[in-house]
mmCIF file of C-alpha atoms and ligand atoms in Angstrom:
data_model
loop_
_atom_site.group_PDB
_atom_site.id
_atom_site.type_symbol
_atom_site.label_atom_id
_atom_site.label_comp_id
_atom_site.label_asym_id
_atom_site.label_seq_id
_atom_site.Cartn_x
_atom_site.Cartn_y
_atom_site.Cartn_z
ATOM 1 C CA MET A 1 -13.304 79.135 -82.299
ATOM 2 C CA ARG A 2 -15.366 76.519 -81.369
ATOM 3 C CA LYS A 3 -15.448 74.041 -78.275
ATOM 4 C CA ASP A 4 -17.725 70.990 -77.248
ATOM 5 C CA ALA A 5 -18.852 71.036 -73.313
ATOM 6 C CA GLU A 6 -19.317 68.366 -70.886
ATOM 7 C CA LEU A 7 -21.876 67.225 -69.269
ATOM 8 C CA ILE A 8 -21.281 67.063 -65.886
ATOM 9 C CA VAL A 9 -24.212 66.136 -63.689
ATOM 10 C CA ASN A 10 -27.946 65.518 -65.312
ATOM 11 C CA MET A 11 -30.318 65.832 -62.517
ATOM 12 C CA GLY A 12 -32.805 66.386 -65.321
ATOM 13 C CA SER A 13 -33.771 69.968 -64.452
ATOM 14 C CA VAL A 14 -36.614 70.923 -65.680
ATOM 15 C CA LEU A 15 -35.822 74.411 -65.609
ATOM 16 C CA GLY A 16 -31.898 74.806 -64.913
ATOM 17 C CA GLU A 17 -30.890 78.351 -64.147
ATOM 18 C CA SER A 18 -28.700 80.254 -62.175
ATOM 19 C CA PRO A 19 -25.499 78.738 -61.975
ATOM 20 C CA CYS A 20 -23.528 80.076 -59.346
ATOM 21 C CA TRP A 21 -19.810 79.152 -57.829
ATOM 22 C CA ASP A 22 -19.002 79.083 -54.687
ATOM 23 C CA HIS A 23 -15.453 79.083 -54.709
ATOM 24 C CA GLU A 24 -14.170 78.325 -51.138
ATOM 25 C CA ASN A 25 -16.559 75.138 -50.809
ATOM 26 C CA SER A 26 -15.914 73.978 -55.182
ATOM 27 C CA ILE A 27 -19.580 73.613 -54.870
ATOM 28 C CA LEU A 28 -21.404 74.756 -57.633
ATOM 29 C CA TYR A 29 -25.309 75.956 -57.019
ATOM 30 C CA TRP A 30 -27.997 76.557 -59.529
ATOM 31 C CA VAL A 31 -31.688 76.763 -59.040
ATOM 32 C CA ASP A 32 -34.889 74.686 -61.060
ATOM 33 C CA ILE A 33 -37.248 77.125 -61.536
ATOM 34 C CA LEU A 34 -39.800 74.962 -62.738
ATOM 35 C CA GLY A 35 -38.894 72.298 -60.309
ATOM 36 C CA LYS A 36 -38.758 74.169 -57.350
ATOM 37 C CA LYS A 37 -35.481 73.144 -56.510
ATOM 38 C CA ILE A 38 -32.404 74.637 -55.249
ATOM 39 C CA CYS A 39 -29.165 72.293 -56.430
ATOM 40 C CA GLN A 40 -25.800 72.091 -55.436
ATOM 41 C CA PHE A 41 -23.413 69.852 -56.792
ATOM 42 C CA ASN A 42 -19.885 69.301 -54.536
ATOM 43 C CA LEU A 43 -17.065 69.434 -58.048
ATOM 44 C CA GLN A 44 -14.441 67.548 -55.047
ATOM 45 C CA THR A 45 -16.511 65.068 -53.611
ATOM 46 C CA SER A 46 -19.429 64.566 -56.863
ATOM 47 C CA VAL A 47 -22.096 65.204 -54.007
ATOM 48 C CA TYR A 48 -25.116 66.023 -55.016
ATOM 49 C CA LYS A 49 -27.744 67.795 -52.635
ATOM 50 C CA GLU A 50 -31.359 69.152 -53.312
ATOM 51 C CA THR A 51 -33.735 71.185 -51.646
ATOM 52 C CA GLN A 52 -37.463 71.245 -52.970
ATOM 53 C CA VAL A 53 -39.690 74.692 -51.868
ATOM 54 C CA ASN A 54 -42.537 75.282 -52.433
ATOM 55 C CA GLN A 55 -42.493 77.908 -55.354
ATOM 56 C CA TYR A 56 -41.051 78.898 -58.441
ATOM 57 C CA ILE A 57 -37.653 79.951 -57.669
ATOM 58 C CA GLY A 58 -35.882 82.638 -60.035
ATOM 59 C CA CYS A 59 -32.027 82.896 -58.756
ATOM 60 C CA LEU A 60 -29.713 82.648 -56.008
ATOM 61 C CA SER A 61 -26.733 84.115 -54.929
ATOM 62 C CA LEU A 62 -23.897 83.634 -52.482
ATOM 63 C CA ARG A 63 -23.981 85.391 -49.077
ATOM 64 C CA LYS A 64 -20.911 87.353 -47.121
ATOM 65 C CA SER A 65 -22.080 85.688 -44.234
ATOM 66 C CA ALA A 66 -23.499 82.439 -44.913
ATOM 67 C CA GLY A 67 -25.749 80.702 -47.058
ATOM 68 C CA LEU A 68 -27.739 82.021 -49.505
ATOM 69 C CA ILE A 69 -30.169 85.036 -50.732
ATOM 70 C CA VAL A 70 -32.378 83.365 -53.568
ATOM 71 C CA ALA A 71 -35.711 85.450 -55.417
ATOM 72 C CA LEU A 72 -38.477 83.226 -55.393
ATOM 73 C CA GLN A 73 -42.202 83.544 -56.928
ATOM 74 C CA GLU A 74 -43.139 85.231 -53.856
ATOM 75 C CA GLY A 75 -40.410 88.023 -53.535
ATOM 76 C CA PHE A 76 -36.691 87.612 -51.950
ATOM 77 C CA HIS A 77 -35.874 85.419 -48.678
ATOM 78 C CA PHE A 78 -32.854 84.185 -47.322
ATOM 79 C CA PHE A 79 -32.172 80.336 -47.677
ATOM 80 C CA ASN A 80 -29.854 78.049 -45.112
ATOM 81 C CA PRO A 81 -28.396 75.128 -46.403
ATOM 82 C CA SER A 82 -27.978 73.696 -42.944
ATOM 83 C CA ASP A 83 -31.417 73.058 -42.089
ATOM 84 C CA GLU A 84 -32.955 73.775 -45.743
ATOM 85 C CA SER A 85 -35.233 76.779 -44.220
ATOM 86 C CA LEU A 86 -36.162 80.072 -45.892
ATOM 87 C CA SER A 87 -36.925 83.481 -44.101
ATOM 88 C CA PRO A 88 -38.742 85.697 -46.245
ATOM 89 C CA ILE A 89 -37.241 89.685 -46.553
ATOM 90 C CA CYS A 90 -39.906 90.812 -48.530
ATOM 91 C CA ASN A 91 -42.038 90.934 -51.557
ATOM 92 C CA PRO A 92 -41.775 94.039 -54.530
ATOM 93 C CA GLU A 93 -44.621 92.618 -56.476
ATOM 94 C CA SER A 94 -47.187 91.288 -53.924
ATOM 95 C CA HIS A 95 -49.524 92.902 -55.700
ATOM 96 C CA LEU A 96 -48.421 90.999 -58.735
ATOM 97 C CA PRO A 97 -49.052 87.131 -58.701
ATOM 98 C CA GLN A 98 -49.494 86.506 -61.976
ATOM 99 C CA ASN A 99 -45.449 87.239 -61.809
ATOM 100 C CA ARG A 100 -42.218 85.085 -61.030
ATOM 101 C CA PHE A 101 -38.448 86.008 -60.546
ATOM 102 C CA ASN A 102 -36.353 84.677 -62.803
ATOM 103 C CA ASP A 103 -32.602 85.707 -63.046
ATOM 104 C CA GLY A 104 -30.337 88.037 -61.367
ATOM 105 C CA LYS A 105 -27.041 88.054 -59.320
ATOM 106 C CA CYS A 106 -25.334 90.443 -57.055
ATOM 107 C CA ASP A 107 -23.024 93.396 -57.872
ATOM 108 C CA SER A 108 -19.687 93.821 -56.334
ATOM 109 C CA ALA A 109 -20.792 95.928 -53.779
ATOM 110 C CA GLY A 110 -23.231 93.196 -52.603
ATOM 111 C CA ARG A 111 -26.707 94.754 -53.600
ATOM 112 C CA PHE A 112 -28.594 91.321 -54.947
ATOM 113 C CA TRP A 113 -30.375 92.397 -58.804
ATOM 114 C CA ALA A 114 -33.210 90.263 -60.310
ATOM 115 C CA GLY A 115 -35.575 90.786 -62.712
ATOM 116 C CA THR A 116 -39.073 89.551 -62.530
ATOM 117 C CA MET A 117 -41.733 87.942 -65.967
ATOM 118 C CA ALA A 118 -44.941 86.560 -66.107
ATOM 119 C CA LEU A 119 -45.597 83.583 -65.786
ATOM 120 C CA ASP A 120 -47.354 83.096 -68.741
ATOM 121 C CA GLU A 121 -44.941 85.429 -70.902
ATOM 122 C CA THR A 122 -46.967 88.085 -71.428
ATOM 123 C CA ALA A 123 -45.077 91.092 -73.244
ATOM 124 C CA ASP A 124 -43.884 93.644 -70.849
ATOM 125 C CA ALA A 125 -44.817 92.680 -67.330
ATOM 126 C CA GLY A 126 -41.691 92.556 -65.882
ATOM 127 C CA SER A 127 -39.350 94.762 -63.826
ATOM 128 C CA LEU A 128 -35.764 94.375 -62.767
ATOM 129 C CA TYR A 129 -34.957 95.672 -58.970
ATOM 130 C CA CYS A 130 -32.404 96.143 -56.790
ATOM 131 C CA LEU A 131 -31.778 94.558 -53.320
ATOM 132 C CA ASN A 132 -29.344 96.244 -50.866
ATOM 133 C CA PRO A 133 -27.463 94.949 -48.065
ATOM 134 C CA ASP A 134 -29.695 96.712 -45.518
ATOM 135 C CA LEU A 135 -32.996 95.277 -47.406
ATOM 136 C CA SER A 136 -34.221 98.232 -49.306
ATOM 137 C CA VAL A 137 -35.339 97.407 -52.782
ATOM 138 C CA LYS A 138 -35.600 99.166 -55.861
ATOM 139 C CA LYS A 139 -37.477 99.059 -59.085
ATOM 140 C CA VAL A 140 -34.732 99.848 -61.612
ATOM 141 C CA LEU A 141 -36.417 98.759 -64.964
ATOM 142 C CA GLU A 142 -39.668 98.349 -65.741
ATOM 143 C CA ASN A 143 -42.014 97.473 -68.783
ATOM 144 C CA ILE A 144 -39.245 94.438 -69.371
ATOM 145 C CA HIS A 145 -40.918 91.281 -71.179
ATOM 146 C CA ILE A 146 -38.369 88.077 -69.812
ATOM 147 C CA SER A 147 -35.343 89.712 -67.189
ATOM 148 C CA ASN A 148 -32.460 87.594 -67.745
ATOM 149 C CA GLY A 149 -29.267 87.559 -68.024
ATOM 150 C CA ILE A 150 -26.770 90.093 -66.179
ATOM 151 C CA THR A 151 -23.508 90.855 -65.334
ATOM 152 C CA TRP A 152 -21.015 94.243 -64.710
ATOM 153 C CA SER A 153 -17.535 94.814 -66.794
ATOM 154 C CA PRO A 154 -14.451 93.915 -64.943
ATOM 155 C CA ASP A 155 -13.934 97.818 -63.645
ATOM 156 C CA ASN A 156 -17.614 98.372 -62.465
ATOM 157 C CA LYS A 157 -18.017 101.269 -64.771
ATOM 158 C CA VAL A 158 -20.846 99.439 -67.187
ATOM 159 C CA MET A 159 -23.858 97.213 -66.020
ATOM 160 C CA TYR A 160 -24.856 94.563 -69.129
ATOM 161 C CA PHE A 161 -28.792 93.544 -68.984
ATOM 162 C CA ILE A 162 -30.331 91.299 -71.344
ATOM 163 C CA ASP A 163 -34.558 91.383 -72.056
ATOM 164 C CA SER A 164 -34.709 87.662 -73.519
ATOM 165 C CA PRO A 165 -37.285 88.073 -76.620
ATOM 166 C CA LYS A 166 -35.626 91.868 -77.714
ATOM 167 C CA LYS A 167 -32.569 89.817 -78.834
ATOM 168 C CA ARG A 168 -30.342 91.949 -77.733
ATOM 169 C CA VAL A 169 -27.069 92.986 -74.697
ATOM 170 C CA VAL A 170 -27.856 96.532 -73.564
ATOM 171 C CA ALA A 171 -25.372 98.108 -71.466
ATOM 172 C CA PHE A 172 -25.525 100.877 -69.070
ATOM 173 C CA ASP A 173 -22.769 103.556 -67.156
ATOM 174 C CA TYR A 174 -22.644 101.799 -63.717
ATOM 175 C CA ASP A 175 -22.509 104.196 -60.752
ATOM 176 C CA LEU A 176 -21.223 101.438 -58.278
ATOM 177 C CA GLU A 177 -21.510 103.334 -54.932
ATOM 178 C CA GLU A 178 -25.033 104.638 -56.332
ATOM 179 C CA GLY A 179 -25.930 101.363 -57.564
ATOM 180 C CA SER A 180 -27.670 103.284 -60.261
ATOM 181 C CA ILE A 181 -27.913 103.456 -63.880
ATOM 182 C CA LYS A 182 -28.386 105.602 -67.026
ATOM 183 C CA ASN A 183 -27.272 106.098 -71.063
ATOM 184 C CA GLU A 184 -29.092 102.948 -72.203
ATOM 185 C CA ARG A 185 -27.298 101.861 -75.410
ATOM 186 C CA THR A 186 -27.368 98.771 -77.559
ATOM 187 C CA VAL A 187 -24.047 96.716 -77.519
ATOM 188 C CA VAL A 188 -24.491 92.848 -79.473
ATOM 189 C CA THR A 189 -27.694 92.091 -81.279
ATOM 190 C CA ILE A 190 -27.866 88.377 -81.664
ATOM 191 C CA SER A 191 -29.031 87.831 -85.142
ATOM 192 C CA ARG A 192 -31.840 85.503 -86.549
ATOM 193 C CA SER A 193 -29.636 82.925 -86.945
ATOM 194 C CA HIS A 194 -29.026 82.361 -83.293
ATOM 195 C CA GLY A 195 -31.206 81.368 -80.366
ATOM 196 C CA ILE A 196 -32.576 83.545 -78.403
ATOM 197 C CA PRO A 197 -29.936 85.564 -75.423
ATOM 198 C CA ASP A 198 -30.667 84.147 -72.311
ATOM 199 C CA GLY A 199 -28.327 84.092 -69.005
ATOM 200 C CA MET A 200 -24.775 85.542 -69.195
ATOM 201 C CA ASP A 201 -21.424 86.069 -67.259
ATOM 202 C CA ILE A 202 -17.924 88.048 -67.793
ATOM 203 C CA ASP A 203 -14.739 87.175 -68.492
ATOM 204 C CA GLU A 204 -11.246 89.414 -67.439
ATOM 205 C CA GLU A 205 -11.466 89.968 -70.493
ATOM 206 C CA GLY A 206 -14.491 92.137 -70.175
ATOM 207 C CA MET A 207 -16.315 89.751 -73.653
ATOM 208 C CA LEU A 208 -19.817 88.554 -72.999
ATOM 209 C CA TRP A 209 -20.578 84.997 -72.289
ATOM 210 C CA ILE A 210 -24.490 83.971 -73.445
ATOM 211 C CA ALA A 211 -26.413 81.541 -73.122
ATOM 212 C CA GLU A 212 -28.735 80.720 -76.302
ATOM 213 C CA TRP A 213 -32.062 79.682 -75.493
ATOM 214 C CA ASN A 214 -32.676 77.078 -78.478
ATOM 215 C CA GLY A 215 -29.681 77.557 -79.780
ATOM 216 C CA LYS A 216 -27.286 74.701 -78.233
ATOM 217 C CA LYS A 217 -24.784 77.033 -77.436
ATOM 218 C CA VAL A 218 -22.965 79.775 -75.345
ATOM 219 C CA GLY A 219 -21.562 82.278 -77.493
ATOM 220 C CA ARG A 220 -18.786 84.588 -76.064
ATOM 221 C CA TRP A 221 -19.211 88.386 -77.734
ATOM 222 C CA ASP A 222 -17.331 91.581 -77.740
ATOM 223 C CA PRO A 223 -19.438 94.411 -76.432
ATOM 224 C CA GLU A 224 -17.157 96.703 -77.717
ATOM 225 C CA THR A 225 -17.633 95.739 -81.375
ATOM 226 C CA GLY A 226 -20.723 93.637 -81.249
ATOM 227 C CA GLU A 227 -19.052 90.035 -82.925
ATOM 228 C CA LEU A 228 -19.065 86.708 -81.875
ATOM 229 C CA LEU A 229 -15.834 85.665 -81.111
ATOM 230 C CA GLU A 230 -16.300 82.194 -79.996
ATOM 231 C CA VAL A 231 -18.566 79.586 -79.641
ATOM 232 C CA VAL A 232 -19.109 76.572 -77.385
ATOM 233 C CA ASN A 233 -21.394 73.608 -77.909
ATOM 234 C CA VAL A 234 -23.784 71.929 -75.976
ATOM 235 C CA PRO A 235 -25.849 68.976 -76.847
ATOM 236 C CA THR A 236 -29.339 69.970 -76.150
ATOM 237 C CA PRO A 237 -31.126 72.982 -77.302
ATOM 238 C CA LEU A 238 -32.179 75.093 -74.174
ATOM 239 C CA VAL A 239 -29.025 76.699 -72.837
ATOM 240 C CA THR A 240 -29.802 78.437 -69.989
ATOM 241 C CA SER A 241 -26.989 80.581 -68.024
ATOM 242 C CA CYS A 242 -23.547 79.975 -67.740
ATOM 243 C CA THR A 243 -20.824 81.110 -64.604
ATOM 244 C CA PHE A 244 -16.815 80.976 -64.701
ATOM 245 C CA GLY A 245 -15.705 78.453 -61.755
ATOM 246 C CA GLY A 246 -13.316 75.187 -60.877
ATOM 247 C CA LYS A 247 -10.003 76.521 -58.597
ATOM 248 C CA ASP A 248 -8.500 78.719 -61.360
ATOM 249 C CA LEU A 249 -11.864 80.516 -62.765
ATOM 250 C CA ASP A 250 -10.856 78.991 -65.931
ATOM 251 C CA GLU A 251 -14.087 76.455 -66.179
ATOM 252 C CA LEU A 252 -17.190 77.675 -67.219
ATOM 253 C CA PHE A 253 -20.535 76.028 -65.896
ATOM 254 C CA ILE A 254 -23.572 76.279 -67.915
ATOM 255 C CA THR A 255 -27.438 75.402 -67.194
ATOM 256 C CA THR A 256 -30.238 74.284 -69.280
ATOM 257 C CA ALA A 257 -33.815 73.057 -69.426
ATOM 258 C CA GLY A 258 -34.938 69.399 -69.372
ATOM 259 C CA LEU A 259 -37.397 70.385 -72.121
ATOM 260 C CA THR A 260 -36.835 69.668 -75.813
ATOM 261 C CA SER A 261 -38.291 73.129 -76.806
ATOM 262 C CA ASP A 262 -39.890 75.989 -75.491
ATOM 263 C CA LYS A 263 -43.557 74.643 -76.060
ATOM 264 C CA GLY A 264 -42.782 72.415 -72.896
ATOM 265 C CA GLU A 265 -42.543 69.451 -74.148
ATOM 266 C CA THR A 266 -40.284 66.972 -72.169
ATOM 267 C CA SER A 267 -37.587 65.673 -73.539
ATOM 268 C CA VAL A 268 -35.746 63.292 -75.231
ATOM 269 C CA ASN A 269 -32.580 64.256 -75.144
ATOM 270 C CA PRO A 270 -30.384 62.557 -72.732
ATOM 271 C CA TYR A 271 -28.477 65.882 -72.051
ATOM 272 C CA ALA A 272 -31.203 67.824 -71.746
ATOM 273 C CA GLY A 273 -31.408 69.358 -68.307
ATOM 274 C CA GLY A 274 -27.343 68.567 -66.982
ATOM 275 C CA ILE A 275 -24.832 70.739 -66.081
ATOM 276 C CA PHE A 276 -21.707 71.444 -68.786
ATOM 277 C CA ARG A 277 -18.497 72.440 -68.285
ATOM 278 C CA VAL A 278 -16.144 73.446 -71.191
ATOM 279 C CA LYS A 279 -12.245 74.744 -69.764
ATOM 280 C CA THR A 280 -11.399 78.249 -71.400
ATOM 281 C CA GLU A 281 -8.466 79.901 -72.518
ATOM 282 C CA THR A 282 -9.562 83.799 -70.178
ATOM 283 C CA ARG A 283 -10.369 83.379 -66.313
ATOM 284 C CA GLY A 284 -13.641 84.542 -64.836
ATOM 285 C CA PHE A 285 -14.185 86.336 -61.824
ATOM 286 C CA LYS A 286 -15.231 84.571 -58.363
ATOM 287 C CA ALA A 287 -19.336 84.944 -57.801
ATOM 288 C CA ASN A 288 -20.313 88.201 -55.986
ATOM 289 C CA ARG A 289 -21.837 87.878 -52.411
ATOM 290 C CA PHE A 290 -24.908 89.380 -51.100
ATOM 291 C CA GLY A 291 -23.498 92.034 -48.462
ATOM 292 C CA LEU A 292 -25.265 90.875 -45.535
HETATM 293 C C1 LIG B 301 -36.901 81.813 -68.607
HETATM 294 C C2 LIG B 301 -37.967 81.226 -69.460
HETATM 295 C C3 LIG B 301 -37.568 81.528 -70.853
HETATM 296 C C4 LIG B 301 -36.881 81.231 -71.591
HETATM 297 C C5 LIG B 301 -35.756 82.151 -72.622
HETATM 298 C C6 LIG B 301 -35.431 81.706 -69.140
HETATM 299 O O1 LIG B 301 -34.778 82.122 -68.372
HETATM 300 O O2 LIG B 301 -37.138 81.415 -66.938
HETATM 301 O O3 LIG B 301 -39.334 81.004 -69.009
HETATM 302 O O4 LIG B 301 -38.711 80.898 -71.964
HETATM 303 O O5 LIG B 301 -35.349 82.314 -70.268
HETATM 304 O O6 LIG B 301 -36.365 83.393 -72.796
HETATM 305 CA CA1 LIG B 302 -32.319 82.747 -67.872
#
């Protein structure tokens, strides 16, 4: 099946990423990594707001209490949207100034998982971290090239993870109570005719929705068979991530980058950097919140 995504807002994100749906308030949050912004769009009022931060920002997640948790170039911070203040938590890579955080999100036990990459994309300089609700942090994976999409199966028994240049999705057995992973295996291999796998989300049927950098689309993949089931076309090449949202959680929100190529040329494509939406036949899940 093929569908087309519609543009809902275009504030020209340089590198739009980490879409996160706040179900209670009908707000879609995302980050502009290179534009150093936290962005939000209220789907009910159509009001857009952005906060400029002073460094690269990889990803964000909602908190159980209030506000957001974010992974900045200088580590984990809380963000308070009412006064737009940032409070540092910890920086697991203070010794690696040539790295920045990239994609991440919370598991259903309220841990925030986020990974890093080298600013110049040097191979295998990144790691994947897990920040616990007690604010302790552990390194879970190392030798990661570009730490990207992460999600968990509906029963929380499997964690899926993408290291983009490896062009595959790996799965691990997931222990939700411990927040630990084991038994890595490849479940989806993205062939050369596709783009580079970037951010991802999962639907109620356990199928993976994977954004394709340089691929002009989001694909719906079956992690049991490795098969591509469905395609959502996006009218701009650098499709970065997606998440379920909307009143019935049957809309997929898609972020893109405002560059025309991964070489960093500024775009002439009027859609580049926009946020897109498509109605889906299956529902997704509400975003997990950080447990503090
Ligand atoms: C990163 C980009 C990278 C792209 C494709 C994004 O998540 O932020 O720097 O080029 O993935 O791998
Ligand atoms: Ca990404």
